[in-house]
mmCIF file of C-alpha atoms in Angstrom:
data_model
loop_
_atom_site.group_PDB
_atom_site.id
_atom_site.type_symbol
_atom_site.label_atom_id
_atom_site.label_comp_id
_atom_site.label_asym_id
_atom_site.label_seq_id
_atom_site.Cartn_x
_atom_site.Cartn_y
_atom_site.Cartn_z
ATOM 1 C CA MET A 1 0.000 0.000 0.000
ATOM 2 C CA ALA A 2 1.435 3.363 -1.042
ATOM 3 C CA LEU A 3 0.931 6.480 1.065
ATOM 4 C CA ILE A 4 -0.056 9.543 -0.956
ATOM 5 C CA LEU A 5 -0.391 13.109 0.293
ATOM 6 C CA ALA A 6 -3.110 14.851 -1.721
ATOM 7 C CA SER A 7 -1.358 18.194 -1.525
ATOM 8 C CA ALA A 8 1.395 20.331 -2.990
ATOM 9 C CA SER A 9 2.317 21.585 0.503
ATOM 10 C CA GLU A 10 6.070 21.362 0.956
ATOM 11 C CA ILE A 11 5.847 21.667 4.741
ATOM 12 C CA ARG A 12 3.308 18.824 5.091
ATOM 13 C CA LEU A 13 5.371 16.563 2.857
ATOM 14 C CA ARG A 14 8.535 17.431 4.772
ATOM 15 C CA LEU A 15 6.868 16.663 8.122
ATOM 16 C CA LEU A 16 5.817 13.217 6.880
ATOM 17 C CA LEU A 17 9.207 12.438 5.350
ATOM 18 C CA VAL A 18 11.130 13.564 8.451
ATOM 19 C CA ALA A 19 8.858 11.302 10.517
ATOM 20 C CA GLY A 20 10.240 8.407 8.461
ATOM 21 C CA LEU A 21 7.213 7.740 6.276
ATOM 22 C CA GLU A 22 7.476 6.681 2.661
ATOM 23 C CA VAL A 23 5.071 9.088 1.006
ATOM 24 C CA ARG A 24 4.682 10.855 -2.275
ATOM 25 C CA SER A 25 2.878 14.094 -2.964
ATOM 26 C CA ILE A 26 0.263 14.423 -5.693
ATOM 27 C CA PRO A 27 -1.649 17.729 -5.690
ATOM 28 C CA ALA A 28 -5.420 17.274 -5.711
ATOM 29 C CA ARG A 29 -7.044 19.670 -8.150
ATOM 30 C CA ILE A 30 -10.407 20.600 -6.669
ATOM 31 C CA ASP A 31 -12.581 23.639 -7.332
ATOM 32 C CA GLU A 32 -11.898 25.116 -3.917
ATOM 33 C CA ALA A 33 -13.623 28.427 -4.700
ATOM 34 C CA SER A 34 -16.931 26.704 -5.550
ATOM 35 C CA ILE A 35 -16.722 24.418 -2.524
ATOM 36 C CA LEU A 36 -15.984 27.384 -0.243
ATOM 37 C CA ALA A 37 -18.867 29.384 -1.714
ATOM 38 C CA ALA A 38 -21.273 26.506 -1.053
ATOM 39 C CA LEU A 39 -19.965 26.010 2.495
ATOM 40 C CA HIS A 40 -20.213 29.733 3.249
ATOM 41 C CA ALA A 41 -23.789 29.779 1.917
ATOM 42 C CA GLU A 42 -24.630 26.923 4.281
ATOM 43 C CA GLY A 43 -23.060 28.769 7.225
ATOM 44 C CA ALA A 44 -20.452 26.061 7.800
ATOM 45 C CA SER A 45 -18.066 26.576 10.704
ATOM 46 C CA PRO A 46 -14.315 27.017 10.082
ATOM 47 C CA ARG A 47 -13.787 23.525 11.571
ATOM 48 C CA ASP A 48 -16.286 21.982 9.141
ATOM 49 C CA ILE A 49 -14.758 23.876 6.228
ATOM 50 C CA ALA A 50 -11.269 22.527 7.009
ATOM 51 C CA ASP A 51 -12.647 18.990 7.360
ATOM 52 C CA THR A 52 -14.662 19.181 4.124
ATOM 53 C CA LEU A 53 -11.789 20.561 2.058
ATOM 54 C CA ALA A 54 -9.443 17.878 3.424
ATOM 55 C CA GLU A 55 -11.972 15.189 2.508
ATOM 56 C CA MET A 56 -12.569 16.568 -0.992
ATOM 57 C CA LYS A 57 -8.827 16.504 -1.686
ATOM 58 C CA ALA A 58 -8.454 12.936 -0.443
ATOM 59 C CA ARG A 59 -11.540 11.787 -2.356
ATOM 60 C CA LYS A 60 -10.246 13.305 -5.598
ATOM 61 C CA LEU A 61 -7.113 11.149 -5.510
ATOM 62 C CA ALA A 62 -8.848 8.113 -4.008
ATOM 63 C CA ASP A 63 -10.906 7.819 -7.185
ATOM 64 C CA ARG A 64 -7.684 7.487 -9.210
ATOM 65 C CA HIS A 65 -5.652 5.507 -6.642
ATOM 66 C CA PRO A 66 -8.148 3.191 -4.879
ATOM 67 C CA ALA A 67 -5.453 0.723 -3.771
ATOM 68 C CA ASP A 68 -3.449 3.414 -1.940
ATOM 69 C CA LEU A 69 -3.819 5.201 1.377
ATOM 70 C CA ILE A 70 -4.617 8.833 0.602
ATOM 71 C CA LEU A 71 -4.205 11.728 3.037
ATOM 72 C CA GLY A 72 -6.116 14.962 2.407
ATOM 73 C CA CYS A 73 -5.299 18.011 4.525
ATOM 74 C CA ASP A 74 -6.501 21.561 4.906
ATOM 75 C CA GLN A 75 -6.231 24.423 7.347
ATOM 76 C CA VAL A 76 -8.620 27.299 8.042
ATOM 77 C CA LEU A 77 -8.029 30.426 10.101
ATOM 78 C CA ASP A 78 -10.922 31.026 12.496
ATOM 79 C CA PHE A 79 -11.323 34.602 13.760
ATOM 80 C CA ASP A 80 -14.408 35.179 15.890
ATOM 81 C CA GLY A 81 -16.055 32.136 14.310
ATOM 82 C CA GLN A 82 -15.471 33.359 10.748
ATOM 83 C CA PRO A 83 -13.128 31.637 8.257
ATOM 84 C CA TRP A 84 -10.429 33.758 6.641
ATOM 85 C CA ALA A 85 -8.953 33.258 3.180
ATOM 86 C CA LYS A 86 -5.330 33.530 2.133
ATOM 87 C CA PRO A 87 -4.310 37.073 1.103
ATOM 88 C CA ASP A 88 -4.426 37.965 -2.584
ATOM 89 C CA SER A 89 -2.061 40.925 -2.324
ATOM 90 C CA PRO A 90 0.370 42.623 0.076
ATOM 91 C CA GLU A 91 -2.367 45.185 0.742
ATOM 92 C CA GLN A 92 -4.770 42.444 1.813
ATOM 93 C CA ALA A 93 -2.063 40.866 3.985
ATOM 94 C CA HIS A 94 -1.515 44.273 5.621
ATOM 95 C CA HIS A 95 -5.249 44.605 6.314
ATOM 96 C CA GLN A 96 -5.556 41.083 7.736
ATOM 97 C CA LEU A 97 -2.572 41.456 10.038
ATOM 98 C CA ARG A 98 -3.785 44.861 11.264
ATOM 99 C CA VAL A 99 -7.089 43.221 12.250
ATOM 100 C CA LEU A 100 -5.370 40.239 13.922
ATOM 101 C CA ARG A 101 -2.846 42.460 15.754
ATOM 102 C CA GLY A 102 -3.370 42.253 19.514
ATOM 103 C CA GLN A 103 -6.106 39.622 19.027
ATOM 104 C CA THR A 104 -6.472 35.860 19.410
ATOM 105 C CA HIS A 105 -7.420 33.592 16.534
ATOM 106 C CA ARG A 106 -7.580 29.852 15.973
ATOM 107 C CA LEU A 107 -6.231 27.539 13.313
ATOM 108 C CA GLN A 108 -8.315 24.494 12.405
ATOM 109 C CA SER A 109 -6.131 21.801 10.797
ATOM 110 C CA ALA A 110 -7.836 18.765 9.303
ATOM 111 C CA VAL A 111 -6.594 15.474 7.913
ATOM 112 C CA VAL A 112 -8.802 12.829 6.283
ATOM 113 C CA ALA A 113 -7.589 9.388 5.205
ATOM 114 C CA TYR A 114 -9.097 7.347 2.365
ATOM 115 C CA ASP A 115 -8.388 3.650 1.942
ATOM 116 C CA GLY A 116 -9.920 1.451 -0.731
ATOM 117 C CA GLY A 117 -11.601 4.534 -2.180
ATOM 118 C CA LYS A 118 -13.501 5.251 1.074
ATOM 119 C CA PRO A 119 -12.976 7.567 4.059
ATOM 120 C CA VAL A 120 -11.631 5.566 7.009
ATOM 121 C CA TRP A 121 -10.271 8.162 9.449
ATOM 122 C CA ARG A 122 -10.401 11.899 10.098
ATOM 123 C CA HIS A 123 -9.110 14.331 12.679
ATOM 124 C CA VAL A 124 -9.426 18.089 13.158
ATOM 125 C CA ALA A 125 -7.053 19.772 15.605
ATOM 126 C CA GLU A 126 -7.139 23.340 16.877
ATOM 127 C CA ALA A 127 -4.419 25.760 17.937
ATOM 128 C CA GLN A 128 -4.957 29.159 19.537
ATOM 129 C CA LEU A 129 -2.593 32.013 18.694
ATOM 130 C CA THR A 130 -2.383 35.559 20.084
ATOM 131 C CA MET A 131 -0.529 38.325 18.264
ATOM 132 C CA HIS A 132 1.161 41.125 20.157
ATOM 133 C CA ASP A 133 0.478 44.770 19.331
ATOM 134 C CA PHE A 134 3.299 45.289 16.804
ATOM 135 C CA SER A 135 3.863 48.674 15.181
ATOM 136 C CA ASP A 136 2.653 49.746 11.744
ATOM 137 C CA ALA A 137 6.280 50.258 10.709
ATOM 138 C CA TYR A 138 7.231 46.706 11.668
ATOM 139 C CA LEU A 139 4.131 45.347 9.935
ATOM 140 C CA GLN A 140 5.004 47.097 6.670
ATOM 141 C CA ASP A 141 8.617 45.927 6.813
ATOM 142 C CA TYR A 142 7.553 42.384 7.699
ATOM 143 C CA ILE A 143 5.248 42.122 4.675
ATOM 144 C CA SER A 144 7.854 43.662 2.356
ATOM 145 C CA ARG A 145 10.509 41.169 3.493
ATOM 146 C CA ASN A 146 8.276 38.113 3.578
ATOM 147 C CA TRP A 147 5.532 38.532 0.955
ATOM 148 C CA HIS A 148 6.953 35.890 -1.369
ATOM 149 C CA SER A 149 6.835 33.317 1.448
ATOM 150 C CA ILE A 150 3.599 34.313 3.231
ATOM 151 C CA ARG A 151 1.389 34.906 0.200
ATOM 152 C CA HIS A 152 0.240 31.275 0.249
ATOM 153 C CA ALA A 153 -0.093 31.106 4.050
ATOM 154 C CA VAL A 154 -3.389 31.462 5.858
ATOM 155 C CA GLY A 155 -3.028 34.360 8.297
ATOM 156 C CA CYS A 156 -0.108 35.846 6.341
ATOM 157 C CA TYR A 157 2.539 34.251 8.533
ATOM 158 C CA LYS A 158 4.660 31.146 8.914
ATOM 159 C CA LEU A 159 5.530 30.271 12.482
ATOM 160 C CA GLU A 160 8.615 28.400 11.284
ATOM 161 C CA GLU A 161 9.965 31.650 9.841
ATOM 162 C CA GLU A 162 9.940 35.321 10.911
ATOM 163 C CA GLY A 163 6.200 35.066 11.524
ATOM 164 C CA ILE A 164 6.972 33.763 15.037
ATOM 165 C CA ARG A 165 7.884 37.358 15.971
ATOM 166 C CA LEU A 166 4.241 38.431 15.520
ATOM 167 C CA PHE A 167 3.064 36.347 18.486
ATOM 168 C CA SER A 168 2.893 36.793 22.245
ATOM 169 C CA ASP A 169 1.208 33.456 23.003
ATOM 170 C CA VAL A 170 0.735 30.171 21.158
ATOM 171 C CA ARG A 171 -1.351 27.306 22.547
ATOM 172 C CA GLY A 172 -1.599 24.047 20.691
ATOM 173 C CA ASP A 173 0.447 21.512 18.843
ATOM 174 C CA TYR A 174 3.227 22.910 16.638
ATOM 175 C CA PHE A 175 2.416 20.453 13.844
ATOM 176 C CA THR A 176 -1.217 21.572 13.896
ATOM 177 C CA ILE A 177 -0.037 25.146 13.383
ATOM 178 C CA LEU A 178 2.037 24.002 10.411
ATOM 179 C CA GLY A 179 -1.108 22.449 8.905
ATOM 180 C CA LEU A 180 -0.876 18.741 9.756
ATOM 181 C CA PRO A 181 -2.016 17.115 13.040
ATOM 182 C CA LEU A 182 0.960 14.775 12.879
ATOM 183 C CA LEU A 183 0.817 13.051 16.273
ATOM 184 C CA PRO A 184 -2.807 11.827 15.945
ATOM 185 C CA LEU A 185 -2.040 10.748 12.364
ATOM 186 C CA LEU A 186 1.017 8.740 13.434
ATOM 187 C CA ALA A 187 -0.991 7.118 16.239
ATOM 188 C CA TRP A 188 -3.653 6.046 13.733
ATOM 189 C CA LEU A 189 -1.036 4.746 11.274
ATOM 190 C CA ARG A 190 0.417 2.584 14.083
ATOM 191 C CA ILE A 191 -3.028 1.181 14.931
ATOM 192 C CA LYS A 192 -3.644 0.479 11.235
ATOM 193 C CA GLY A 193 -0.291 -1.312 10.978
ATOM 194 C CA VAL A 194 1.159 1.052 8.367
ATOM 195 C CA ILE A 195 4.084 1.889 10.657
ATOM 196 C CA PRO A 196 5.598 -0.320 13.391
ATOM 197 C CA THR A 197 4.562 0.132 17.013
#
């Protein structure tokens, strides 16, 4: 049985490889905008949105690779119960970070596993992050220095890079913040017999 990550995320793939798993990455091409629009219209919670997007990615590859174990992942920023999208421009990143400054938000990180073309396991983990009240000057410089890296990151930051300097408090699993609830996934893979106990 091959293990396939239904994602182009370099950090998720790296986390799995460093954990000693034999895995390959195949991006799942889903119409995320349409799915998000439907979920927003239904009033879905950020947690449910993360879970649904993770499942849709896994299902997309499971149809083509039914004999393999497929992992779909997604992460949603939850601010006051509302999901936030990735920034489209430095100006949008500036606006988002100004709003988050001095506030607490949550990250919902979901992973869904498909085996034999069917969903067999899922987990959604939450982390809580509080930003300190950084200055406008630092914010502008931060975005200028880091835009190329943070433009694909929910919340406009990467905790594994300079983004850590935006925070005064972080509660939750580090892997969850990076977008993959790795410890629960490894525990499930041991139970399933994919990795040795």
